[in-house]
């Protein structure tokens, strides 16, 4: 919680987050998303890594890392890829 407050007060130009949803309960996820939406409106570039479909709500661009390569993936395709992975499948395309 304190980290979220500090980030909001500092108004960073770039915010880099790795697996930021790990270990957060519903209330803290809500507060995090509210803070990230605020920062996004203020012009902060937010770069997040993660494997949960909740990241899609905040994302404008999506990069998929596979076989040591990075590709830009359209939002509709990312939703499909997340659905496959969350159901226990693997992404092979």
PDB file of C-alpha atoms in Angstrom:
ATOM      1  CA  UNK A   1       0.000   0.000   0.000  1.00  0.00           C
ATOM      2  CA  UNK A   2       2.769   2.423   0.893  1.00  0.00           C
ATOM      3  CA  UNK A   3       4.525   1.721  -2.405  1.00  0.00           C
ATOM      4  CA  UNK A   4       1.338   2.583  -4.311  1.00  0.00           C
ATOM      5  CA  UNK A   5       1.023   5.870  -2.460  1.00  0.00           C
ATOM      6  CA  UNK A   6       4.647   6.761  -3.155  1.00  0.00           C
ATOM      7  CA  UNK A   7       4.333   5.937  -6.843  1.00  0.00           C
ATOM      8  CA  UNK A   8       1.220   8.082  -7.106  1.00  0.00           C
ATOM      9  CA  UNK A   9       2.931  11.012  -5.398  1.00  0.00           C
ATOM     10  CA  UNK A  10       6.107  10.776  -7.490  1.00  0.00           C
ATOM     11  CA  UNK A  11       4.350  10.813 -10.898  1.00  0.00           C
ATOM     12  CA  UNK A  12       7.083   8.806 -12.650  1.00  0.00           C
ATOM     13  CA  UNK A  13       7.501   9.128 -16.418  1.00  0.00           C
ATOM     14  CA  UNK A  14       8.149   5.389 -16.713  1.00  0.00           C
ATOM     15  CA  UNK A  15       7.025   2.637 -14.327  1.00  0.00           C
ATOM     16  CA  UNK A  16       8.405  -0.885 -14.749  1.00  0.00           C
ATOM     17  CA  UNK A  17       6.460  -3.659 -12.976  1.00  0.00           C
ATOM     18  CA  UNK A  18       7.256  -7.378 -12.883  1.00  0.00           C
ATOM     19  CA  UNK A  19       4.486  -9.801 -11.854  1.00  0.00           C
ATOM     20  CA  UNK A  20       2.916  -7.017  -9.822  1.00  0.00           C
ATOM     21  CA  UNK A  21      -0.314  -8.956  -9.148  1.00  0.00           C
ATOM     22  CA  UNK A  22       1.420 -11.846  -7.361  1.00  0.00           C
ATOM     23  CA  UNK A  23       0.282 -12.191  -3.770  1.00  0.00           C
ATOM     24  CA  UNK A  24      -2.259  -9.356  -3.868  1.00  0.00           C
ATOM     25  CA  UNK A  25      -5.744  -9.829  -2.473  1.00  0.00           C
ATOM     26  CA  UNK A  26      -8.807  -8.400  -4.249  1.00  0.00           C
ATOM     27  CA  UNK A  27      -8.728  -5.078  -2.383  1.00  0.00           C
ATOM     28  CA  UNK A  28      -5.065  -4.439  -3.141  1.00  0.00           C
ATOM     29  CA  UNK A  29      -5.564  -5.445  -6.777  1.00  0.00           C
ATOM     30  CA  UNK A  30      -8.368  -2.887  -6.982  1.00  0.00           C
ATOM     31  CA  UNK A  31      -6.155  -0.201  -5.444  1.00  0.00           C
ATOM     32  CA  UNK A  32      -3.291  -1.106  -7.767  1.00  0.00           C
ATOM     33  CA  UNK A  33      -5.486  -0.915 -10.875  1.00  0.00           C
ATOM     34  CA  UNK A  34      -6.968   2.381  -9.728  1.00  0.00           C
ATOM     35  CA  UNK A  35      -3.459   3.787  -9.223  1.00  0.00           C
ATOM     36  CA  UNK A  36      -2.203   2.479 -12.571  1.00  0.00           C
ATOM     37  CA  UNK A  37      -5.214   3.928 -14.403  1.00  0.00           C
ATOM     38  CA  UNK A  38      -4.547   7.284 -12.731  1.00  0.00           C
ATOM     39  CA  UNK A  39      -0.864   7.195 -13.692  1.00  0.00           C
ATOM     40  CA  UNK A  40      -1.752   6.206 -17.249  1.00  0.00           C
ATOM     41  CA  UNK A  41      -4.075   9.228 -17.523  1.00  0.00           C
ATOM     42  CA  UNK A  42      -1.227  11.400 -16.246  1.00  0.00           C
ATOM     43  CA  UNK A  43       0.991  10.191 -19.094  1.00  0.00           C
ATOM     44  CA  UNK A  44       3.126   7.620 -17.298  1.00  0.00           C
ATOM     45  CA  UNK A  45       4.475   4.858 -19.537  1.00  0.00           C
ATOM     46  CA  UNK A  46       3.698   1.624 -17.686  1.00  0.00           C
ATOM     47  CA  UNK A  47       5.553  -1.532 -18.682  1.00  0.00           C
ATOM     48  CA  UNK A  48       4.280  -4.699 -16.982  1.00  0.00           C
ATOM     49  CA  UNK A  49       5.205  -8.332 -17.216  1.00  0.00           C
ATOM     50  CA  UNK A  50       2.773 -10.976 -16.152  1.00  0.00           C
ATOM     51  CA  UNK A  51       0.821 -14.054 -17.066  1.00  0.00           C
ATOM     52  CA  UNK A  52      -2.677 -13.148 -15.873  1.00  0.00           C
ATOM     53  CA  UNK A  53      -5.415 -11.922 -18.183  1.00  0.00           C
ATOM     54  CA  UNK A  54      -6.167  -9.055 -15.777  1.00  0.00           C
ATOM     55  CA  UNK A  55      -3.253  -7.194 -17.354  1.00  0.00           C
ATOM     56  CA  UNK A  56      -5.281  -6.872 -20.558  1.00  0.00           C
ATOM     57  CA  UNK A  57      -7.612  -4.324 -18.958  1.00  0.00           C
ATOM     58  CA  UNK A  58      -4.796  -1.804 -18.638  1.00  0.00           C
ATOM     59  CA  UNK A  59      -2.815  -2.609 -21.760  1.00  0.00           C
ATOM     60  CA  UNK A  60      -2.603  -0.700 -25.011  1.00  0.00           C
ATOM     61  CA  UNK A  61       0.136  -2.836 -26.569  1.00  0.00           C
ATOM     62  CA  UNK A  62       0.979  -6.484 -25.973  1.00  0.00           C
ATOM     63  CA  UNK A  63       4.303  -8.185 -26.386  1.00  0.00           C
ATOM     64  CA  UNK A  64       4.501 -11.961 -26.255  1.00  0.00           C
ATOM     65  CA  UNK A  65       7.792 -13.659 -25.391  1.00  0.00           C
ATOM     66  CA  UNK A  66       8.210 -17.092 -26.944  1.00  0.00           C
ATOM     67  CA  UNK A  67      11.281 -19.092 -27.955  1.00  0.00           C
ATOM     68  CA  UNK A  68      13.610 -16.208 -27.080  1.00  0.00           C
ATOM     69  CA  UNK A  69      11.762 -13.824 -29.386  1.00  0.00           C
ATOM     70  CA  UNK A  70       9.413 -10.927 -28.707  1.00  0.00           C
ATOM     71  CA  UNK A  71       6.439 -10.206 -30.938  1.00  0.00           C
ATOM     72  CA  UNK A  72       3.665  -7.620 -30.890  1.00  0.00           C
ATOM     73  CA  UNK A  73       0.327  -9.408 -30.578  1.00  0.00           C
ATOM     74  CA  UNK A  74      -3.120  -7.868 -31.260  1.00  0.00           C
ATOM     75  CA  UNK A  75      -5.358  -7.586 -28.188  1.00  0.00           C
ATOM     76  CA  UNK A  76      -7.958 -10.083 -29.481  1.00  0.00           C
ATOM     77  CA  UNK A  77      -5.267 -12.695 -30.075  1.00  0.00           C
ATOM     78  CA  UNK A  78      -3.784 -12.147 -26.606  1.00  0.00           C
ATOM     79  CA  UNK A  79      -7.196 -12.861 -25.059  1.00  0.00           C
ATOM     80  CA  UNK A  80      -7.302 -16.165 -26.940  1.00  0.00           C
ATOM     81  CA  UNK A  81      -3.755 -17.071 -25.870  1.00  0.00           C
ATOM     82  CA  UNK A  82      -4.546 -16.280 -22.222  1.00  0.00           C
ATOM     83  CA  UNK A  83      -7.713 -18.393 -22.380  1.00  0.00           C
ATOM     84  CA  UNK A  84      -5.749 -21.391 -23.664  1.00  0.00           C
ATOM     85  CA  UNK A  85      -3.041 -21.051 -21.009  1.00  0.00           C
ATOM     86  CA  UNK A  86      -5.510 -20.462 -18.143  1.00  0.00           C
ATOM     87  CA  UNK A  87      -7.360 -23.655 -19.127  1.00  0.00           C
ATOM     88  CA  UNK A  88      -4.131 -25.602 -18.680  1.00  0.00           C
ATOM     89  CA  UNK A  89      -3.122 -25.722 -22.316  1.00  0.00           C
ATOM     90  CA  UNK A  90       0.049 -24.539 -23.955  1.00  0.00           C
ATOM     91  CA  UNK A  91       0.698 -22.012 -26.674  1.00  0.00           C
ATOM     92  CA  UNK A  92       2.374 -23.645 -29.628  1.00  0.00           C
ATOM     93  CA  UNK A  93       1.743 -21.279 -32.510  1.00  0.00           C
TER      94      UNK A  93
END
